[in-house]
Coordinates of C-alpha atoms (C1' of nucleotides) in Angstrom, one line a residue:
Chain A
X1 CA 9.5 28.0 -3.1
X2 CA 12.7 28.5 -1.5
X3 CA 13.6 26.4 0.8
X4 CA 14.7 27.9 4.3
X5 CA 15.8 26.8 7.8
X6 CA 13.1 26.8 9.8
X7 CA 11.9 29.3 12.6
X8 CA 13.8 29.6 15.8
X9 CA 16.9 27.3 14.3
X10 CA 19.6 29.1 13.0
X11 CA 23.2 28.4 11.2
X12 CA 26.3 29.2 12.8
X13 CA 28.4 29.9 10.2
X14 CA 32.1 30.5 9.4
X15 CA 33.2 33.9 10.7
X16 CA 31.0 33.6 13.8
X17 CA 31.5 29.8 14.7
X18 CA 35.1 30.8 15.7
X19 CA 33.3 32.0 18.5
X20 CA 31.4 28.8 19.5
X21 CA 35.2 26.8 19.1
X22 CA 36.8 29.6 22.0
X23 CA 33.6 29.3 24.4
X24 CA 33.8 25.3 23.6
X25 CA 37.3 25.5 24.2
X26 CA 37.4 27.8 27.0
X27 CA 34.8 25.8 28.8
X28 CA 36.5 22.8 28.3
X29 CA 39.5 23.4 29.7
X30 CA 37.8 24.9 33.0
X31 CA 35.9 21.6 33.4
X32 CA 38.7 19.9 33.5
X33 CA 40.6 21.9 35.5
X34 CA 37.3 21.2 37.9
X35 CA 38.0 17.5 37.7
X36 CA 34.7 17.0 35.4
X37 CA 34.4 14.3 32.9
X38 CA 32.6 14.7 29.9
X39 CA 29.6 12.4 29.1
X40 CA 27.6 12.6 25.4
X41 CA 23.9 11.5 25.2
X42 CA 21.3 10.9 23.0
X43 CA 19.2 13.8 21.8
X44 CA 15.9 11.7 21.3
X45 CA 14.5 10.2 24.2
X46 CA 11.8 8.7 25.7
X47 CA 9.3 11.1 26.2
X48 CA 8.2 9.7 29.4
X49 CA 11.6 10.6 30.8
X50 CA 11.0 13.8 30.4
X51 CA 7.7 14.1 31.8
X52 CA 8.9 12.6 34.8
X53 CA 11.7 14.4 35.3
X54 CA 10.5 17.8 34.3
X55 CA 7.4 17.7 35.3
X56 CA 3.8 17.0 33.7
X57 CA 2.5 20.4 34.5
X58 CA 5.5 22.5 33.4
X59 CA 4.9 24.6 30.5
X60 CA 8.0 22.7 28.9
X61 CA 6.4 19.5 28.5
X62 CA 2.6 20.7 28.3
X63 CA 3.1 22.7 25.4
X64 CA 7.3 23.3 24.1
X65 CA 8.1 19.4 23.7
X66 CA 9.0 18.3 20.4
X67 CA 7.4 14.9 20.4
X68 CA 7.1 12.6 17.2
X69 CA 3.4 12.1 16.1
X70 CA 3.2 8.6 18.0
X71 CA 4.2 11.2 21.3
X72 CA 6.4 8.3 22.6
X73 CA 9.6 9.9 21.7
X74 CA 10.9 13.4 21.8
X75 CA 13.9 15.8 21.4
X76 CA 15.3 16.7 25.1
X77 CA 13.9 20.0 25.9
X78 CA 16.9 20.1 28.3
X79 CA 20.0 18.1 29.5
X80 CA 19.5 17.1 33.3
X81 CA 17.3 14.6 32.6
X82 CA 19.2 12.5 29.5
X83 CA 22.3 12.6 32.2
X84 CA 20.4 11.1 34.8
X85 CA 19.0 8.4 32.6
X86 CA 22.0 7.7 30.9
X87 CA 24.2 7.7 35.3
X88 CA 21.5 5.3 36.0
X89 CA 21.1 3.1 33.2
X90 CA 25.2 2.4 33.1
X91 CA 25.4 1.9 36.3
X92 CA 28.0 4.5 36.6
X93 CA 27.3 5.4 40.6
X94 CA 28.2 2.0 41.5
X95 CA 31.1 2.5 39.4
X96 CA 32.1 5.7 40.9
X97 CA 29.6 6.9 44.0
X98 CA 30.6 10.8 43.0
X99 CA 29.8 11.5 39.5
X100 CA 31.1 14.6 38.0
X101 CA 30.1 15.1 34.7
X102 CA 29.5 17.6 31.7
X103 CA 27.8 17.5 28.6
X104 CA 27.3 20.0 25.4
X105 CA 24.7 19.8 23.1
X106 CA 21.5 21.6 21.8
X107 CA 18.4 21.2 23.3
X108 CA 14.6 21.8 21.7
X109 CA 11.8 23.8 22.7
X110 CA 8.7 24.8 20.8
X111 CA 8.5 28.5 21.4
X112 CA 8.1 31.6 20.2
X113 CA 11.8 32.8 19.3
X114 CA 13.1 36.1 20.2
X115 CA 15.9 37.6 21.5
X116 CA 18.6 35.0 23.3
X117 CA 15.9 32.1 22.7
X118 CA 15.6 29.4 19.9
X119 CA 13.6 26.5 19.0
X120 CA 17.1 24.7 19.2
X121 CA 19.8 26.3 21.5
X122 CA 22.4 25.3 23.1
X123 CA 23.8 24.3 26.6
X124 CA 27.1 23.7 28.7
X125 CA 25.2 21.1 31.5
X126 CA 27.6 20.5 34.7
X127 CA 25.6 17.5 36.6
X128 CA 27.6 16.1 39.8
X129 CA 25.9 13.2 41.7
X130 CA 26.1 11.7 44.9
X131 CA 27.1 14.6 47.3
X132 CA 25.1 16.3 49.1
X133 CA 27.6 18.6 50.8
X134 CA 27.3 22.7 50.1
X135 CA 31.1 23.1 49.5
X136 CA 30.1 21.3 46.2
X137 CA 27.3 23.7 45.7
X138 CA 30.2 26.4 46.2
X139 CA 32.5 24.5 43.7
X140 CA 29.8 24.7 41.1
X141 CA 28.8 28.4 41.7
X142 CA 32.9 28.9 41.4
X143 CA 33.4 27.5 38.0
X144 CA 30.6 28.9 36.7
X145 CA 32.1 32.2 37.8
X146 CA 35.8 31.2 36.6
X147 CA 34.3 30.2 33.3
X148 CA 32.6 33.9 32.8
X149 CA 35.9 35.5 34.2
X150 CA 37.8 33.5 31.5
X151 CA 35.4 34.6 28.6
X152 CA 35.7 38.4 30.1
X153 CA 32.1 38.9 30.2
X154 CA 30.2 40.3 33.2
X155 CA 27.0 38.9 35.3
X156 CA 26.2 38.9 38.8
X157 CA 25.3 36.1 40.8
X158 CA 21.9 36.1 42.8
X159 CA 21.4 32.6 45.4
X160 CA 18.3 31.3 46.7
X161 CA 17.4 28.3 48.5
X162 CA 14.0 26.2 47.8
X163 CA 13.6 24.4 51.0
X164 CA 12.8 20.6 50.7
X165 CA 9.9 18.3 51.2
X166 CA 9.9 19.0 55.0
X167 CA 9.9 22.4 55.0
X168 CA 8.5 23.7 51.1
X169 CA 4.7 22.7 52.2
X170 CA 4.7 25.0 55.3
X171 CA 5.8 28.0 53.2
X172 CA 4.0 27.2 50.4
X173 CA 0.7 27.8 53.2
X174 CA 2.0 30.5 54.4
X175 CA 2.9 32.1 51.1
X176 CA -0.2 31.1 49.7
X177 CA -2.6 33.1 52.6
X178 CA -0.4 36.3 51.8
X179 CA -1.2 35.5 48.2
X180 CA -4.7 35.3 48.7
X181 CA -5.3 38.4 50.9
X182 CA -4.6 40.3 48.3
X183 CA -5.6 38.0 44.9
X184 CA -8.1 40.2 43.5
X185 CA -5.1 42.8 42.9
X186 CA -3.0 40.7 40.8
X187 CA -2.2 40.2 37.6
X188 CA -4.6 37.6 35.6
X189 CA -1.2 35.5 35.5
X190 CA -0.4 35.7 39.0
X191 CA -4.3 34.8 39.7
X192 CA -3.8 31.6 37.4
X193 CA -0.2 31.2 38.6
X194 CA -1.4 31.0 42.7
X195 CA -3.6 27.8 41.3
X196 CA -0.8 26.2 39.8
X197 CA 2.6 27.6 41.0
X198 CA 2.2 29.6 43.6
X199 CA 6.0 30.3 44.3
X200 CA 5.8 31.5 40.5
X201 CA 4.5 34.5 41.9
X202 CA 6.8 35.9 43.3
X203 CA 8.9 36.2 39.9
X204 CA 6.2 38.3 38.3
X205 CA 7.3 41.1 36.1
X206 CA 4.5 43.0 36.6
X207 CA 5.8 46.1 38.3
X208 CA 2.3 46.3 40.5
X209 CA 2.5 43.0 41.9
X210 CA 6.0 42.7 42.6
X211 CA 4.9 45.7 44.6
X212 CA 2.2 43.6 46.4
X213 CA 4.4 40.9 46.7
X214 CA 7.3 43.1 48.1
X215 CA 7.0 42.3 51.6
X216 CA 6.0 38.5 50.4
X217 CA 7.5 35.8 53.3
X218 CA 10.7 34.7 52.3
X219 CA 11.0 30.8 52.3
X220 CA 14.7 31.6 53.9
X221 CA 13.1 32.3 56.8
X222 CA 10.7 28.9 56.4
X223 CA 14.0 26.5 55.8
X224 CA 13.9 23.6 58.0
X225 CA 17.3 23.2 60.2
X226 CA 18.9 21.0 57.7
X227 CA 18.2 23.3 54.8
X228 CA 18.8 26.2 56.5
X229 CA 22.3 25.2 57.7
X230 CA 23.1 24.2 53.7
X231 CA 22.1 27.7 52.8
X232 CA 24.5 29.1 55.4
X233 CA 27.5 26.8 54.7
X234 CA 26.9 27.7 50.6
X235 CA 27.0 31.2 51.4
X236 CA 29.8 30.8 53.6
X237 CA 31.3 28.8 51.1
X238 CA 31.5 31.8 48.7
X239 CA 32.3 34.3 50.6
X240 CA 35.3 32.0 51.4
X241 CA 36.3 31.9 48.0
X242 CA 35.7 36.2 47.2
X243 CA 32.3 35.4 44.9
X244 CA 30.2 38.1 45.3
X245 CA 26.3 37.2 44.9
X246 CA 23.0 38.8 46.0
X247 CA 20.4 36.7 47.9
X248 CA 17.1 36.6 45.8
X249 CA 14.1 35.5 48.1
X250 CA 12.0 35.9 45.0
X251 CA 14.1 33.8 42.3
X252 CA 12.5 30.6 41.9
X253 CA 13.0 27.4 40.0
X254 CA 11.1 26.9 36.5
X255 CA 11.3 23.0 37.1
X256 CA 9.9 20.9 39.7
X257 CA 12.8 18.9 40.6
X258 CA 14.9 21.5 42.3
X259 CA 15.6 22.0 46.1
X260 CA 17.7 23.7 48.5
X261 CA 20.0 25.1 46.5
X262 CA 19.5 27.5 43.2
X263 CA 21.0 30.2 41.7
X264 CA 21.2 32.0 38.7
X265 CA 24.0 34.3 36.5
X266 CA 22.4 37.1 34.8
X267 CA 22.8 40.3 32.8
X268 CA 20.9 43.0 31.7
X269 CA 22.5 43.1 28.4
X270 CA 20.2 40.7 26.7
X271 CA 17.3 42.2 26.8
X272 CA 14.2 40.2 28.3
X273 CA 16.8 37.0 28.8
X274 CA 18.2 37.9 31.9
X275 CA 19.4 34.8 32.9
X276 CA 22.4 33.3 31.3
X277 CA 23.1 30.3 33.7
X278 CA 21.1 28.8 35.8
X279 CA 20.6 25.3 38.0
X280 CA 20.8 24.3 41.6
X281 CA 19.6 21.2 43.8
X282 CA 17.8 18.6 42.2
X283 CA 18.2 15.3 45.6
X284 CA 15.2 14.3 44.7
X285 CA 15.3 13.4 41.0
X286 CA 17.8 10.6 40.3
X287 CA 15.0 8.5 42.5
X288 CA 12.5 9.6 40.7
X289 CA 13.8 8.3 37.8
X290 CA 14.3 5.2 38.6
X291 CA 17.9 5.7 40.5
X292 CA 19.6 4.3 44.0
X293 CA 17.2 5.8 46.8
X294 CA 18.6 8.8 48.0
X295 CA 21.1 10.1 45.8
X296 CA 21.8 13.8 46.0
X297 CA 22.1 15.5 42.6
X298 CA 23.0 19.1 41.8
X299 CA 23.6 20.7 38.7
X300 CA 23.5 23.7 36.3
X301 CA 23.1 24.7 32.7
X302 CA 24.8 27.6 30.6
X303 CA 22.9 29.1 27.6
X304 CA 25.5 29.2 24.6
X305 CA 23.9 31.6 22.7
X306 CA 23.3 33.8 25.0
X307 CA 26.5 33.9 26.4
X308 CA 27.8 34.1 22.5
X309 CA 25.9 37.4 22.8
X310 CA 27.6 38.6 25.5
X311 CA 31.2 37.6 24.1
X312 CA 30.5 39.8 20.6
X313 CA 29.0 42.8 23.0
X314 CA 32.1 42.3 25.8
X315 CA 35.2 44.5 25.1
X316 CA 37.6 41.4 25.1
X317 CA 39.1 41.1 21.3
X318 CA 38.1 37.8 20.4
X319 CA 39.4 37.9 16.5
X320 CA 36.6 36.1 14.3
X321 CA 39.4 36.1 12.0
X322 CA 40.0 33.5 9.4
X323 CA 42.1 30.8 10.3
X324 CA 45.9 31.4 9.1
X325 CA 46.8 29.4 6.1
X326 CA 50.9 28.2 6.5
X327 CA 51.0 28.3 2.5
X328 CA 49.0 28.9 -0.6
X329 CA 50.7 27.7 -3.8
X330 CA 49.8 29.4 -6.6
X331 CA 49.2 27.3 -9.7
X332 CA 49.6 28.6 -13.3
X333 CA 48.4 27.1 -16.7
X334 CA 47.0 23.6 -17.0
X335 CA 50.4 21.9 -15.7
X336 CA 51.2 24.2 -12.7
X337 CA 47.7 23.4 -11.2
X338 CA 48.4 19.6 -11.7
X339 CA 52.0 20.4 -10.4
X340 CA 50.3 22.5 -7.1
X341 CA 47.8 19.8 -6.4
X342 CA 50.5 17.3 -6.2
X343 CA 52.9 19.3 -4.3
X344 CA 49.8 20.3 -1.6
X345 CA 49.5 17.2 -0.9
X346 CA 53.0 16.0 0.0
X347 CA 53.2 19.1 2.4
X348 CA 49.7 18.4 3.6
X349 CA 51.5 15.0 4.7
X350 CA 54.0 17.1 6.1
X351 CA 51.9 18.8 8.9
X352 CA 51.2 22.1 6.4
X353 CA 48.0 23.5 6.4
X354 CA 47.9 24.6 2.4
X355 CA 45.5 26.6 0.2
X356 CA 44.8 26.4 -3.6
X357 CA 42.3 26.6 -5.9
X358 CA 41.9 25.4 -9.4
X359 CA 39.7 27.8 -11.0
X360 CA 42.5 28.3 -13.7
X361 CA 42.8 32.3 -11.9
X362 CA 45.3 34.8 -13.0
X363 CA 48.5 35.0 -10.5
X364 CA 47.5 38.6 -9.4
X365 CA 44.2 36.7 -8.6
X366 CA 45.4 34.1 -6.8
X367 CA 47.5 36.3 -4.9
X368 CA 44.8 38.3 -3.8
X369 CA 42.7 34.7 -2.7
X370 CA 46.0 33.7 -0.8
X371 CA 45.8 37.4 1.1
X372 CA 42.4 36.9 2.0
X373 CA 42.9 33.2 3.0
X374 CA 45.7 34.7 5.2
X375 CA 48.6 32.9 4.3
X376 CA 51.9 33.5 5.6
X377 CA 53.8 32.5 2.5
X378 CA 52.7 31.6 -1.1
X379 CA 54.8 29.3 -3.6
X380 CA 54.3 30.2 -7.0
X381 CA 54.3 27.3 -10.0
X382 CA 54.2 28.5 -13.3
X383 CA 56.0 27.0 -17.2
X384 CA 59.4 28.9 -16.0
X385 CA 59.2 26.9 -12.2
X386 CA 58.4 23.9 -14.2
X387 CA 61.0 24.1 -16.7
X388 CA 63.8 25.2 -14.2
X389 CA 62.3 22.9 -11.7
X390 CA 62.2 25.6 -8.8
X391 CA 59.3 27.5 -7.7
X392 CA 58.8 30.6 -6.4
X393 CA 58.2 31.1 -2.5
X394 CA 57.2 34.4 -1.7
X395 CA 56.5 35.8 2.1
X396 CA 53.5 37.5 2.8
X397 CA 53.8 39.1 6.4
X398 CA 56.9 40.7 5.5
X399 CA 56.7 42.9 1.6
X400 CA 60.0 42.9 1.9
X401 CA 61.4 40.1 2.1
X402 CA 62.7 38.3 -0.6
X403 CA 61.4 35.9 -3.1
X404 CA 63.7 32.6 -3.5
X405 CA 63.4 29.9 -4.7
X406 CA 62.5 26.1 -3.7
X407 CA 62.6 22.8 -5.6
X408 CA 59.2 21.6 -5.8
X409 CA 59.1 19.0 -3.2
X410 CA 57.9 18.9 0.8
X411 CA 61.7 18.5 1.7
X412 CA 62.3 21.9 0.6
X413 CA 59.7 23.6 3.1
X414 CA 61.2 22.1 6.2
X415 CA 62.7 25.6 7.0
X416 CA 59.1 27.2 7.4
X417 CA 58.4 25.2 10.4
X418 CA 60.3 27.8 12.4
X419 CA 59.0 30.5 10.9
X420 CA 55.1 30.2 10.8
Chain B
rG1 C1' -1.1 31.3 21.9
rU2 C1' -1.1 37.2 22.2
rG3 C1' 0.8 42.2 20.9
rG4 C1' 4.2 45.9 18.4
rA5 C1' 7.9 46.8 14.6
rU6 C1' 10.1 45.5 10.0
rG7 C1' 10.4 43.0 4.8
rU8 C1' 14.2 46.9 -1.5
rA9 C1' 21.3 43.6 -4.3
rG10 C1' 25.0 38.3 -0.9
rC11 C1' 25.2 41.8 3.8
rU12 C1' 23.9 46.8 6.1
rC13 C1' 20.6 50.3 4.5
rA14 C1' 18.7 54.8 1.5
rC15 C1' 15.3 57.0 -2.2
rG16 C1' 10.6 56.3 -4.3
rU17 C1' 7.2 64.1 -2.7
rU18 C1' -0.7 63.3 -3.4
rG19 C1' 1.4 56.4 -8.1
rG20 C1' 4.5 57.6 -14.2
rU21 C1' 9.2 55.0 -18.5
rU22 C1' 16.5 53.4 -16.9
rA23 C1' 15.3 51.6 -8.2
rG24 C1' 20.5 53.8 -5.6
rA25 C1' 24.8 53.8 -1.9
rG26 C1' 28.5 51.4 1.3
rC27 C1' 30.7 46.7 2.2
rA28 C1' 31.5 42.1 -0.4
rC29 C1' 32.3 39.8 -5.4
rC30 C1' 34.5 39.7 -10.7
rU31 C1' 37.8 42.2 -14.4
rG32 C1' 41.4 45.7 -15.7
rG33 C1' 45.3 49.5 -14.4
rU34 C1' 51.3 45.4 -13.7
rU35 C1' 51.7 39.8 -21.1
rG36 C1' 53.3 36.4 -13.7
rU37 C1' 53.0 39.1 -7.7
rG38 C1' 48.3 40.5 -2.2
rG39 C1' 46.6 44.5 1.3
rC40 C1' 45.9 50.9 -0.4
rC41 C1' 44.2 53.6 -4.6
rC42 C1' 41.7 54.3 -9.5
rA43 C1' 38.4 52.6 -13.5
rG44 C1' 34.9 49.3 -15.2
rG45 C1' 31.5 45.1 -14.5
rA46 C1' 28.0 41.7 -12.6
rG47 C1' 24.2 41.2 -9.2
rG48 C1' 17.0 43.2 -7.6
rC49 C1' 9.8 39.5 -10.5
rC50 C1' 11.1 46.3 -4.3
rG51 C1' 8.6 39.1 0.7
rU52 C1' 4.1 36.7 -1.7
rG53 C1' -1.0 36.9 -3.5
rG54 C1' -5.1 39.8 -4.6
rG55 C1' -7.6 44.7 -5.3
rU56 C1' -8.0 50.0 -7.1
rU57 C1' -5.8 52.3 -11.7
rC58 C1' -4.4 53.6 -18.4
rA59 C1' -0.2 52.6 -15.0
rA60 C1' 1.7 50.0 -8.3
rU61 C1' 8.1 49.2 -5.4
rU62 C1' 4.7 53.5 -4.0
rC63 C1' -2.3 53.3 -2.3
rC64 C1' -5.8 49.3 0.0
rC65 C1' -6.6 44.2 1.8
rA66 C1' -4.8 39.5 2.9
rU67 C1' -0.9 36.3 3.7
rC68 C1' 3.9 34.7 4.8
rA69 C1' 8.6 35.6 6.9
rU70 C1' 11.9 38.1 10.2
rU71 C1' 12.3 40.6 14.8
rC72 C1' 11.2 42.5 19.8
rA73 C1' 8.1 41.8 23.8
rC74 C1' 4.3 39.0 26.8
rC75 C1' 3.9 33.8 28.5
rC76 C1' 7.9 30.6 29.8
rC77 C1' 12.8 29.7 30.1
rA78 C1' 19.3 28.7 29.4

RNA sequence: GUGGAUGUAGCUCACGUUGGUUAGAGCACCUGGUUGUGGCCCAGGAGGCCGUGGGUUCAAUUCCCAUCAUUCACCCCA
């Protein structure tokens, strides 16, 4: 029986992981540029963390948890939570009453896989807390957006806002009686859903019931005055800064801890995964969990592997290539190995990144290994180099050019330096 | 958990007429064409229990059943 890697986790390997290093990379840099700090968590938690901070009724911990057989730990289904833990259990808001802080990890769900989703994907989380003021909610929608720009791939942005405690209830009534005046025309999920999630209605796929639900109220129109002046000032906030978006009355949240608030990036080049980031308000959670009363939180996650999609559909070049080698020394016979591996590592030492291999090849071989490793210059060490004491450095951007010849010691490479 | 599609070489895929003896291609790999010089080209080579198990048959990669895997979609979500 062969063994395999098992369904929904997959291996990144060389050739495509170049790809993971420039969105890592990429991402990076615009985090800092954003003034964010990066934080690393565990990966196993307690599972009652997540229960309490995702909710015990969400199909993520009811049925996609991966939770060890004595069910008191499990593998973070997402990142928001292990942040919050880990903000409050270090103290770090007395520390520092704004946090600003990003993490990148995988994240484990027992589904079925398919297109853009695995049983272990992973995220780019942004969590800031302790504001509450929408110019941050504008500052997260921005790098979100910057970070996209950066990678040259295209989604649009669509903005909604949840309401809070104060003002949810009265739409969720209202919401509910349009629901129910026409119940018995809805989709067996949307029946099911009005029972349990009522706002999960509205982003029904079914083409009849979003139909039905068309002229649906819109909890815009149901914010309280606090909330509804947030939404404003967001909105304001982006148009400020040129961010086009698309208000969604119909987008809502798949967790219970968000408010005010959300927003989403998507595409329509990924087939049924439409959404490629997504986050907003979460003010109530960090109490929840244990955390100074009152502190705001707001936050977002990025889907790596779907936005790795994106990057190998976009037009933008992003060369999977190889990594250049500086040199590959080509060893001959027994003693021009032993010679090769000696001299690798003394330029090793020397800051050179060097190639060989000891398989006992022919030269023509070896050249043809140091081609495909992409070296910019080979050095060749064979019984006449030995005997004379020089080897052989040949250039291999340039056909051209000509051999010559170099003592076989680091000292005599220093030259390459300015031209690699 | 439910439904559809697909399983043939390392990868991407053909062919296999209503079953019949040696199952092919491209890319990749190895060797040679240059007793020690890469990319291109040419020649050669290696590599397959035709996903697995069972059934029908003189004979199954081919037909039937089951099973597993992959994949897309539903659900849900990044």
């Amino acid at each position: 029986m062969k063994i395999k890697a098992l369904k929904g986790f997959k291996d990144i390997l060389p050739g495509e992981v170049e790809l993971w290093q420039i969105l890592e990379n990429t991402a990076r840099t615009v985090f800092e540029q954003y003034n964010f700090h990066e934080i690393r968590v565990p990966v196993l938690e307690e599972t009652a963390l997540f229960q309490r901070a995702i909710g015990d009724t969400t199909d993520i911990v009811e049925k996609e948890m991966y939770t060890f057989v004595d069910k008191k730990q499990t593998l973070r289904p997402e990142g928001t939570a292990s942040v919050l833990r880990s903000v409050i259990e270090n103290g770090l808001l007395v520390q520092k009453p704004v946090q600003r802080l990003f993490t990148i990890g995988p994240m484990f769900r027992h589904e079925r896989p398919q297109k853009g989703r695995l049983r272990q994907f992973h995220q780019l989380d942004i969590e800031v807390l302790g504001s509450k003021s929408p110019l941050l909610d504008t500052e997260l929608i921005s790098l979100a957006a910057m970070l996209f720009s950066e990678l040259g791939i295209h989604v649009s942005l669509e903005l909604n806002s949840l309401g809070c405690p104060k003002c949810r209830p009265a739409y969720r009534e209202a919401l509910l009686a349009f629901i129910n005046e026409r119940k018995d025309k809805l989709c067996s999920d949307c029946q099911r859903r009005s029972e349990t999630n009522p706002l999960r209605v509205l982003d029904c796929k079914v083409p009849a019931d979003r139909e039905l639900m068309a002229d649906a109220p819109s909890i815009q129109e149901w914010l309280c005055e606090e909330c509804g002046d947030h939404f404003n000032a967001v909105q304001q906030g982006l148009e400020r800064l040129g961010i086009p978006f698309r208000l969604n009355k119909f987008m809502v949240r798949g967790l219970d801890y968000y408010c005010r608030t959300t927003f989403e990036f998507i595409t329509s080049d990924l087939g049924a995964q439409a959404a490629v980031a997504a986050g907003g308000r979460y003010d109530g959670l960090a109490e929840l969990l244990g955390g100074p009363a009152g502190t705001p939180g707001i936050g977002f996650a990025m889907g790596m592997e779907r936005i790795i999609l994106l990057m190998q559909q976009s037009e933008k070049d992003f060369q999977e290539s190889v990594e250049p080698l500086d040199i590959y020394i080509a060893g001959l016979g027994d003693k021009g190995q032993k010679e090769a591996s000696r001299l690798a590592w003394e330029l090793r030492q020397d800051g050179f990144s060097v190639g060989l291999d000891y398989e006992g090849r022919s030269l023509k071989a070896q050249m043809k290994l140091a081609n495909r490793e992409n070296a910019s210059f080979v050095f060749i060490i064979g019984d006449e180099e030995l005997a004379t004491g020089k080897g052989v450095l040949r250039n291999m951007r340039d056909r051209d050019a000509e051999q010559m010849e170099l003592e076989l010691k680091a000292e005599a490479f220093y030259f390459l330096d300015d031209l690699l």
